[in-house]
């Protein structure tokens, strides 16, 4: 019941659009400075993505909050509810 709330099409689209908007020159400058692929992502791109991650967090929380009653009523038996 939790898995569909973790990944949705809107979140994938938001993050895809952000990562496509990062200029190649920034990644190239980090590579010239000696950073590897993981270091470029962790130290350069991820801090730049903070606004899109916050937006995604707010939208995911709102969607989860709106689905609370559905998950309260939908389990077929008490054994399949989450503790």
PDB file of N, CA and C in Angstrom:
ATOM      1  N   UNK A   1       0.823  -1.200   0.000  1.00  0.00           N
ATOM      2  CA  UNK A   1       0.000   0.000   0.000  1.00  0.00           C
ATOM      3  C   UNK A   1       0.861   1.256   0.000  1.00  0.00           C
ATOM      4  N   UNK A   2       2.076   1.164   0.473  1.00  0.00           N
ATOM      5  CA  UNK A   2       2.933   2.335   0.556  1.00  0.00           C
ATOM      6  C   UNK A   2       3.669   2.590  -0.760  1.00  0.00           C
ATOM      7  N   UNK A   3       3.988   1.544  -1.484  1.00  0.00           N
ATOM      8  CA  UNK A   3       4.796   1.661  -2.689  1.00  0.00           C
ATOM      9  C   UNK A   3       4.237   2.633  -3.737  1.00  0.00           C
ATOM     10  N   UNK A   4       2.944   2.633  -4.042  1.00  0.00           N
ATOM     11  CA  UNK A   4       2.455   3.592  -5.047  1.00  0.00           C
ATOM     12  C   UNK A   4       2.612   5.055  -4.629  1.00  0.00           C
ATOM     13  N   UNK A   5       2.716   5.314  -3.340  1.00  0.00           N
ATOM     14  CA  UNK A   5       2.860   6.696  -2.893  1.00  0.00           C
ATOM     15  C   UNK A   5       4.306   7.183  -2.979  1.00  0.00           C
ATOM     16  N   UNK A   6       5.273   6.274  -3.118  1.00  0.00           N
ATOM     17  CA  UNK A   6       6.668   6.675  -3.157  1.00  0.00           C
ATOM     18  C   UNK A   6       7.092   7.218  -4.518  1.00  0.00           C
ATOM     19  N   UNK A   7       6.573   6.631  -5.582  1.00  0.00           N
ATOM     20  CA  UNK A   7       6.953   7.049  -6.931  1.00  0.00           C
ATOM     21  C   UNK A   7       5.683   7.306  -7.730  1.00  0.00           C
ATOM     22  N   UNK A   8       5.600   8.492  -8.304  1.00  0.00           N
ATOM     23  CA  UNK A   8       4.473   8.781  -9.178  1.00  0.00           C
ATOM     24  C   UNK A   8       4.986   9.493 -10.416  1.00  0.00           C
ATOM     25  N   UNK A   9       4.148   9.596 -11.424  1.00  0.00           N
ATOM     26  CA  UNK A   9       4.566  10.157 -12.708  1.00  0.00           C
ATOM     27  C   UNK A   9       4.929  11.627 -12.592  1.00  0.00           C
ATOM     28  N   UNK A  10       4.233  12.367 -11.756  1.00  0.00           N
ATOM     29  CA  UNK A  10       4.531  13.791 -11.610  1.00  0.00           C
ATOM     30  C   UNK A  10       5.925  13.995 -11.018  1.00  0.00           C
ATOM     31  N   UNK A  11       6.296  13.197 -10.039  1.00  0.00           N
ATOM     32  CA  UNK A  11       7.617  13.319  -9.436  1.00  0.00           C
ATOM     33  C   UNK A  11       8.727  12.976 -10.411  1.00  0.00           C
ATOM     34  N   UNK A  12       8.528  11.927 -11.181  1.00  0.00           N
ATOM     35  CA  UNK A  12       9.514  11.553 -12.190  1.00  0.00           C
ATOM     36  C   UNK A  12       9.655  12.675 -13.212  1.00  0.00           C
ATOM     37  N   UNK A  13       8.542  13.255 -13.638  1.00  0.00           N
ATOM     38  CA  UNK A  13       8.579  14.338 -14.613  1.00  0.00           C
ATOM     39  C   UNK A  13       9.278  15.574 -14.048  1.00  0.00           C
ATOM     40  N   UNK A  14       8.980  15.946 -12.811  1.00  0.00           N
ATOM     41  CA  UNK A  14       9.601  17.125 -12.200  1.00  0.00           C
ATOM     42  C   UNK A  14      11.118  16.950 -12.137  1.00  0.00           C
ATOM     43  N   UNK A  15      11.570  15.789 -11.659  1.00  0.00           N
ATOM     44  CA  UNK A  15      13.011  15.577 -11.528  1.00  0.00           C
ATOM     45  C   UNK A  15      13.692  15.454 -12.890  1.00  0.00           C
ATOM     46  N   UNK A  16      13.030  14.823 -13.851  1.00  0.00           N
ATOM     47  CA  UNK A  16      13.585  14.705 -15.199  1.00  0.00           C
ATOM     48  C   UNK A  16      13.782  16.083 -15.810  1.00  0.00           C
ATOM     49  N   UNK A  17      12.774  16.929 -15.686  1.00  0.00           N
ATOM     50  CA  UNK A  17      12.874  18.274 -16.247  1.00  0.00           C
ATOM     51  C   UNK A  17      13.980  19.070 -15.570  1.00  0.00           C
ATOM     52  N   UNK A  18      14.141  18.915 -14.261  1.00  0.00           N
ATOM     53  CA  UNK A  18      15.204  19.648 -13.584  1.00  0.00           C
ATOM     54  C   UNK A  18      16.572  19.184 -14.067  1.00  0.00           C
ATOM     55  N   UNK A  19      16.792  17.860 -14.072  1.00  0.00           N
ATOM     56  CA  UNK A  19      18.120  17.354 -14.431  1.00  0.00           C
ATOM     57  C   UNK A  19      18.466  17.653 -15.884  1.00  0.00           C
ATOM     58  N   UNK A  20      17.472  17.763 -16.748  1.00  0.00           N
ATOM     59  CA  UNK A  20      17.746  18.166 -18.131  1.00  0.00           C
ATOM     60  C   UNK A  20      18.081  19.650 -18.232  1.00  0.00           C
ATOM     61  N   UNK A  21      17.655  20.444 -17.249  1.00  0.00           N
ATOM     62  CA  UNK A  21      17.914  21.881 -17.311  1.00  0.00           C
ATOM     63  C   UNK A  21      19.279  22.269 -16.745  1.00  0.00           C
ATOM     64  N   UNK A  22      19.989  21.341 -16.120  1.00  0.00           N
ATOM     65  CA  UNK A  22      21.323  21.635 -15.588  1.00  0.00           C
ATOM     66  C   UNK A  22      22.276  21.799 -16.770  1.00  0.00           C
ATOM     67  N   UNK A  23      22.961  22.941 -16.844  1.00  0.00           N
ATOM     68  CA  UNK A  23      23.870  23.166 -17.987  1.00  0.00           C
ATOM     69  C   UNK A  23      25.044  22.186 -17.999  1.00  0.00           C
ATOM     70  N   UNK A  24      25.398  21.724 -19.170  1.00  0.00           N
ATOM     71  CA  UNK A  24      26.526  20.813 -19.337  1.00  0.00           C
ATOM     72  C   UNK A  24      27.833  21.461 -18.890  1.00  0.00           C
ATOM     73  N   UNK A  25      27.921  22.784 -19.026  1.00  0.00           N
ATOM     74  CA  UNK A  25      29.155  23.485 -18.670  1.00  0.00           C
ATOM     75  C   UNK A  25      29.497  23.318 -17.195  1.00  0.00           C
ATOM     76  N   UNK A  26      28.466  23.251 -16.338  1.00  0.00           N
ATOM     77  CA  UNK A  26      28.710  23.068 -14.908  1.00  0.00           C
ATOM     78  C   UNK A  26      29.304  21.688 -14.644  1.00  0.00           C
ATOM     79  N   UNK A  27      28.754  20.677 -15.289  1.00  0.00           N
ATOM     80  CA  UNK A  27      29.295  19.329 -15.131  1.00  0.00           C
ATOM     81  C   UNK A  27      30.700  19.227 -15.713  1.00  0.00           C
ATOM     82  N   UNK A  28      30.931  19.880 -16.849  1.00  0.00           N
ATOM     83  CA  UNK A  28      32.262  19.854 -17.450  1.00  0.00           C
ATOM     84  C   UNK A  28      33.282  20.559 -16.563  1.00  0.00           C
ATOM     85  N   UNK A  29      32.901  21.675 -15.941  1.00  0.00           N
ATOM     86  CA  UNK A  29      33.813  22.391 -15.053  1.00  0.00           C
ATOM     87  C   UNK A  29      34.183  21.522 -13.852  1.00  0.00           C
ATOM     88  N   UNK A  30      33.217  20.799 -13.312  1.00  0.00           N
ATOM     89  CA  UNK A  30      33.507  19.910 -12.187  1.00  0.00           C
ATOM     90  C   UNK A  30      34.415  18.767 -12.626  1.00  0.00           C
ATOM     91  N   UNK A  31      34.197  18.261 -13.820  1.00  0.00           N
ATOM     92  CA  UNK A  31      35.046  17.172 -14.320  1.00  0.00           C
ATOM     93  C   UNK A  31      36.478  17.663 -14.547  1.00  0.00           C
ATOM     94  N   UNK A  32      36.637  18.903 -15.043  1.00  0.00           N
ATOM     95  CA  UNK A  32      37.976  19.471 -15.236  1.00  0.00           C
ATOM     96  C   UNK A  32      38.674  19.640 -13.887  1.00  0.00           C
ATOM     97  N   UNK A  33      37.896  19.976 -12.849  1.00  0.00           N
ATOM     98  CA  UNK A  33      38.470  20.121 -11.503  1.00  0.00           C
ATOM     99  C   UNK A  33      38.824  18.784 -10.873  1.00  0.00           C
ATOM    100  N   UNK A  34      38.486  17.681 -11.536  1.00  0.00           N
ATOM    101  CA  UNK A  34      38.901  16.371 -11.048  1.00  0.00           C
ATOM    102  C   UNK A  34      37.809  15.566 -10.374  1.00  0.00           C
ATOM    103  N   UNK A  35      36.567  16.006 -10.442  1.00  0.00           N
ATOM    104  CA  UNK A  35      35.476  15.277  -9.803  1.00  0.00           C
ATOM    105  C   UNK A  35      35.022  14.118 -10.684  1.00  0.00           C
ATOM    106  N   UNK A  36      34.678  13.008 -10.030  1.00  0.00           N
ATOM    107  CA  UNK A  36      34.132  11.863 -10.749  1.00  0.00           C
ATOM    108  C   UNK A  36      32.624  12.013 -10.907  1.00  0.00           C
ATOM    109  N   UNK A  37      32.006  10.997 -11.471  1.00  0.00           N
ATOM    110  CA  UNK A  37      30.579  11.058 -11.742  1.00  0.00           C
ATOM    111  C   UNK A  37      29.762  11.189 -10.462  1.00  0.00           C
ATOM    112  N   UNK A  38      30.067  10.362  -9.467  1.00  0.00           N
ATOM    113  CA  UNK A  38      29.324  10.438  -8.212  1.00  0.00           C
ATOM    114  C   UNK A  38      29.569  11.762  -7.505  1.00  0.00           C
ATOM    115  N   UNK A  39      30.807  12.252  -7.515  1.00  0.00           N
ATOM    116  CA  UNK A  39      31.129  13.524  -6.863  1.00  0.00           C
ATOM    117  C   UNK A  39      30.419  14.687  -7.547  1.00  0.00           C
ATOM    118  N   UNK A  40      30.309  14.654  -8.858  1.00  0.00           N
ATOM    119  CA  UNK A  40      29.579  15.701  -9.584  1.00  0.00           C
ATOM    120  C   UNK A  40      28.121  15.692  -9.158  1.00  0.00           C
ATOM    121  N   UNK A  41      27.531  14.496  -9.093  1.00  0.00           N
ATOM    122  CA  UNK A  41      26.130  14.420  -8.687  1.00  0.00           C
ATOM    123  C   UNK A  41      25.960  14.878  -7.246  1.00  0.00           C
ATOM    124  N   UNK A  42      26.788  14.375  -6.326  1.00  0.00           N
ATOM    125  CA  UNK A  42      26.617  14.627  -4.897  1.00  0.00           C
ATOM    126  C   UNK A  42      26.941  16.070  -4.511  1.00  0.00           C
ATOM    127  N   UNK A  43      27.991  16.632  -5.080  1.00  0.00           N
ATOM    128  CA  UNK A  43      28.465  17.942  -4.640  1.00  0.00           C
ATOM    129  C   UNK A  43      28.010  19.102  -5.515  1.00  0.00           C
ATOM    130  N   UNK A  44      27.592  18.831  -6.732  1.00  0.00           N
ATOM    131  CA  UNK A  44      27.229  19.921  -7.637  1.00  0.00           C
ATOM    132  C   UNK A  44      25.743  19.891  -7.981  1.00  0.00           C
ATOM    133  N   UNK A  45      25.288  18.774  -8.528  1.00  0.00           N
ATOM    134  CA  UNK A  45      23.923  18.720  -9.051  1.00  0.00           C
ATOM    135  C   UNK A  45      22.882  18.587  -7.938  1.00  0.00           C
ATOM    136  N   UNK A  46      23.139  17.745  -6.946  1.00  0.00           N
ATOM    137  CA  UNK A  46      22.163  17.539  -5.871  1.00  0.00           C
ATOM    138  C   UNK A  46      21.877  18.813  -5.072  1.00  0.00           C
ATOM    139  N   UNK A  47      22.887  19.599  -4.693  1.00  0.00           N
ATOM    140  CA  UNK A  47      22.551  20.863  -4.016  1.00  0.00           C
ATOM    141  C   UNK A  47      21.753  21.825  -4.890  1.00  0.00           C
ATOM    142  N   UNK A  48      21.969  21.769  -6.202  1.00  0.00           N
ATOM    143  CA  UNK A  48      21.197  22.633  -7.103  1.00  0.00           C
ATOM    144  C   UNK A  48      19.740  22.174  -7.202  1.00  0.00           C
ATOM    145  N   UNK A  49      19.499  20.909  -6.939  1.00  0.00           N
ATOM    146  CA  UNK A  49      18.148  20.369  -7.091  1.00  0.00           C
ATOM    147  C   UNK A  49      17.294  20.543  -5.844  1.00  0.00           C
ATOM    148  N   UNK A  50      17.770  21.243  -4.829  1.00  0.00           N
ATOM    149  CA  UNK A  50      17.028  21.402  -3.580  1.00  0.00           C
ATOM    150  C   UNK A  50      15.602  21.966  -3.795  1.00  0.00           C
ATOM    151  N   UNK A  51      15.393  23.005  -4.612  1.00  0.00           N
ATOM    152  CA  UNK A  51      14.015  23.493  -4.799  1.00  0.00           C
ATOM    153  C   UNK A  51      13.074  22.455  -5.418  1.00  0.00           C
ATOM    154  N   UNK A  52      13.574  21.684  -6.386  1.00  0.00           N
ATOM    155  CA  UNK A  52      12.704  20.671  -6.985  1.00  0.00           C
ATOM    156  C   UNK A  52      12.442  19.526  -6.018  1.00  0.00           C
ATOM    157  N   UNK A  53      13.408  19.183  -5.180  1.00  0.00           N
ATOM    158  CA  UNK A  53      13.189  18.139  -4.173  1.00  0.00           C
ATOM    159  C   UNK A  53      12.194  18.588  -3.110  1.00  0.00           C
ATOM    160  N   UNK A  54      12.259  19.846  -2.719  1.00  0.00           N
ATOM    161  CA  UNK A  54      11.285  20.375  -1.749  1.00  0.00           C
ATOM    162  C   UNK A  54       9.891  20.376  -2.353  1.00  0.00           C
ATOM    163  N   UNK A  55       9.781  20.794  -3.606  1.00  0.00           N
ATOM    164  CA  UNK A  55       8.479  20.768  -4.292  1.00  0.00           C
ATOM    165  C   UNK A  55       7.936  19.351  -4.370  1.00  0.00           C
ATOM    166  N   UNK A  56       8.781  18.414  -4.713  1.00  0.00           N
ATOM    167  CA  UNK A  56       8.369  17.013  -4.802  1.00  0.00           C
ATOM    168  C   UNK A  56       7.943  16.473  -3.444  1.00  0.00           C
ATOM    169  N   UNK A  57       8.642  16.857  -2.383  1.00  0.00           N
ATOM    170  CA  UNK A  57       8.286  16.420  -1.030  1.00  0.00           C
ATOM    171  C   UNK A  57       6.925  16.955  -0.623  1.00  0.00           C
ATOM    172  N   UNK A  58       6.673  18.233  -0.894  1.00  0.00           N
ATOM    173  CA  UNK A  58       5.385  18.835  -0.537  1.00  0.00           C
ATOM    174  C   UNK A  58       4.249  18.178  -1.317  1.00  0.00           C
ATOM    175  N   UNK A  59       4.436  17.977  -2.607  1.00  0.00           N
ATOM    176  CA  UNK A  59       3.385  17.351  -3.416  1.00  0.00           C
ATOM    177  C   UNK A  59       3.140  15.899  -3.003  1.00  0.00           C
ATOM    178  N   UNK A  60       4.202  15.162  -2.678  1.00  0.00           N
ATOM    179  CA  UNK A  60       4.042  13.775  -2.241  1.00  0.00           C
ATOM    180  C   UNK A  60       3.329  13.698  -0.895  1.00  0.00           C
ATOM    181  N   UNK A  61       3.682  14.593   0.022  1.00  0.00           N
ATOM    182  CA  UNK A  61       3.010  14.607   1.317  1.00  0.00           C
ATOM    183  C   UNK A  61       1.535  14.937   1.158  1.00  0.00           C
ATOM    184  N   UNK A  62       1.233  15.906   0.328  1.00  0.00           N
ATOM    185  CA  UNK A  62      -0.160  16.282   0.107  1.00  0.00           C
ATOM    186  C   UNK A  62      -0.948  15.117  -0.501  1.00  0.00           C
ATOM    187  N   UNK A  63      -0.356  14.436  -1.462  1.00  0.00           N
ATOM    188  CA  UNK A  63      -1.025  13.281  -2.055  1.00  0.00           C
ATOM    189  C   UNK A  63      -1.234  12.162  -1.058  1.00  0.00           C
ATOM    190  N   UNK A  64      -0.244  11.916  -0.209  1.00  0.00           N
ATOM    191  CA  UNK A  64      -0.378  10.882   0.820  1.00  0.00           C
ATOM    192  C   UNK A  64      -1.449  11.257   1.829  1.00  0.00           C
ATOM    193  N   UNK A  65      -1.482  12.517   2.197  1.00  0.00           N
ATOM    194  CA  UNK A  65      -2.482  12.991   3.163  1.00  0.00           C
ATOM    195  C   UNK A  65      -3.892  12.830   2.599  1.00  0.00           C
ATOM    196  N   UNK A  66      -4.056  13.120   1.327  1.00  0.00           N
ATOM    197  CA  UNK A  66      -5.374  13.012   0.703  1.00  0.00           C
ATOM    198  C   UNK A  66      -5.817  11.562   0.546  1.00  0.00           C
ATOM    199  N   UNK A  67      -4.880  10.626   0.488  1.00  0.00           N
ATOM    200  CA  UNK A  67      -5.209   9.210   0.327  1.00  0.00           C
ATOM    201  C   UNK A  67      -5.358   8.475   1.656  1.00  0.00           C
ATOM    202  N   UNK A  68      -5.238   9.159   2.771  1.00  0.00           N
ATOM    203  CA  UNK A  68      -5.277   8.507   4.076  1.00  0.00           C
ATOM    204  C   UNK A  68      -6.560   7.715   4.284  1.00  0.00           C
ATOM    205  N   UNK A  69      -7.694   8.301   3.986  1.00  0.00           N
ATOM    206  CA  UNK A  69      -8.960   7.591   4.220  1.00  0.00           C
ATOM    207  C   UNK A  69      -9.094   6.371   3.318  1.00  0.00           C
ATOM    208  N   UNK A  70      -8.538   6.443   2.108  1.00  0.00           N
ATOM    209  CA  UNK A  70      -8.593   5.287   1.208  1.00  0.00           C
ATOM    210  C   UNK A  70      -7.845   4.102   1.826  1.00  0.00           C
ATOM    211  N   UNK A  71      -6.665   4.350   2.356  1.00  0.00           N
ATOM    212  CA  UNK A  71      -5.880   3.276   2.939  1.00  0.00           C
ATOM    213  C   UNK A  71      -6.407   2.851   4.302  1.00  0.00           C
ATOM    214  N   UNK A  72      -7.198   3.677   4.922  1.00  0.00           N
ATOM    215  CA  UNK A  72      -7.819   3.305   6.179  1.00  0.00           C
ATOM    216  C   UNK A  72      -8.955   2.307   5.959  1.00  0.00           C
ATOM    217  N   UNK A  73      -9.636   2.425   4.831  1.00  0.00           N
ATOM    218  CA  UNK A  73     -10.811   1.612   4.531  1.00  0.00           C
ATOM    219  C   UNK A  73     -10.487   0.415   3.619  1.00  0.00           C
ATOM    220  N   UNK A  74      -9.479   0.506   2.776  1.00  0.00           N
ATOM    221  CA  UNK A  74      -9.277  -0.476   1.720  1.00  0.00           C
ATOM    222  C   UNK A  74      -8.725  -1.842   2.110  1.00  0.00           C
ATOM    223  N   UNK A  75      -7.972  -2.025   3.192  1.00  0.00           N
ATOM    224  CA  UNK A  75      -7.450  -3.375   3.457  1.00  0.00           C
ATOM    225  C   UNK A  75      -8.585  -4.392   3.641  1.00  0.00           C
ATOM    226  N   UNK A  76      -8.469  -5.554   2.994  1.00  0.00           N
ATOM    227  CA  UNK A  76      -9.548  -6.547   3.071  1.00  0.00           C
ATOM    228  C   UNK A  76      -9.659  -7.228   4.431  1.00  0.00           C
ATOM    229  N   UNK A  77      -8.576  -7.278   5.186  1.00  0.00           N
ATOM    230  CA  UNK A  77      -8.622  -7.905   6.504  1.00  0.00           C
ATOM    231  C   UNK A  77      -7.731  -7.139   7.483  1.00  0.00           C
ATOM    232  N   UNK A  78      -7.997  -7.266   8.773  1.00  0.00           N
ATOM    233  CA  UNK A  78      -7.137  -6.576   9.737  1.00  0.00           C
ATOM    234  C   UNK A  78      -5.689  -7.061   9.720  1.00  0.00           C
ATOM    235  N   UNK A  79      -5.445  -8.265   9.240  1.00  0.00           N
ATOM    236  CA  UNK A  79      -4.075  -8.785   9.187  1.00  0.00           C
ATOM    237  C   UNK A  79      -3.235  -8.077   8.137  1.00  0.00           C
ATOM    238  N   UNK A  80      -3.833  -7.479   7.117  1.00  0.00           N
ATOM    239  CA  UNK A  80      -3.064  -6.815   6.064  1.00  0.00           C
ATOM    240  C   UNK A  80      -2.886  -5.319   6.310  1.00  0.00           C
ATOM    241  N   UNK A  81      -3.294  -4.822   7.463  1.00  0.00           N
ATOM    242  CA  UNK A  81      -3.073  -3.410   7.771  1.00  0.00           C
ATOM    243  C   UNK A  81      -1.645  -3.205   8.250  1.00  0.00           C
ATOM    244  N   UNK A  82      -1.161  -1.991   8.137  1.00  0.00           N
ATOM    245  CA  UNK A  82       0.190  -1.694   8.632  1.00  0.00           C
ATOM    246  C   UNK A  82       0.097  -1.372  10.122  1.00  0.00           C
ATOM    247  N   UNK A  83       1.113  -1.756  10.891  1.00  0.00           N
ATOM    248  CA  UNK A  83       1.064  -1.524  12.345  1.00  0.00           C
ATOM    249  C   UNK A  83       1.186  -0.065  12.703  1.00  0.00           C
TER     250      UNK A  83
END
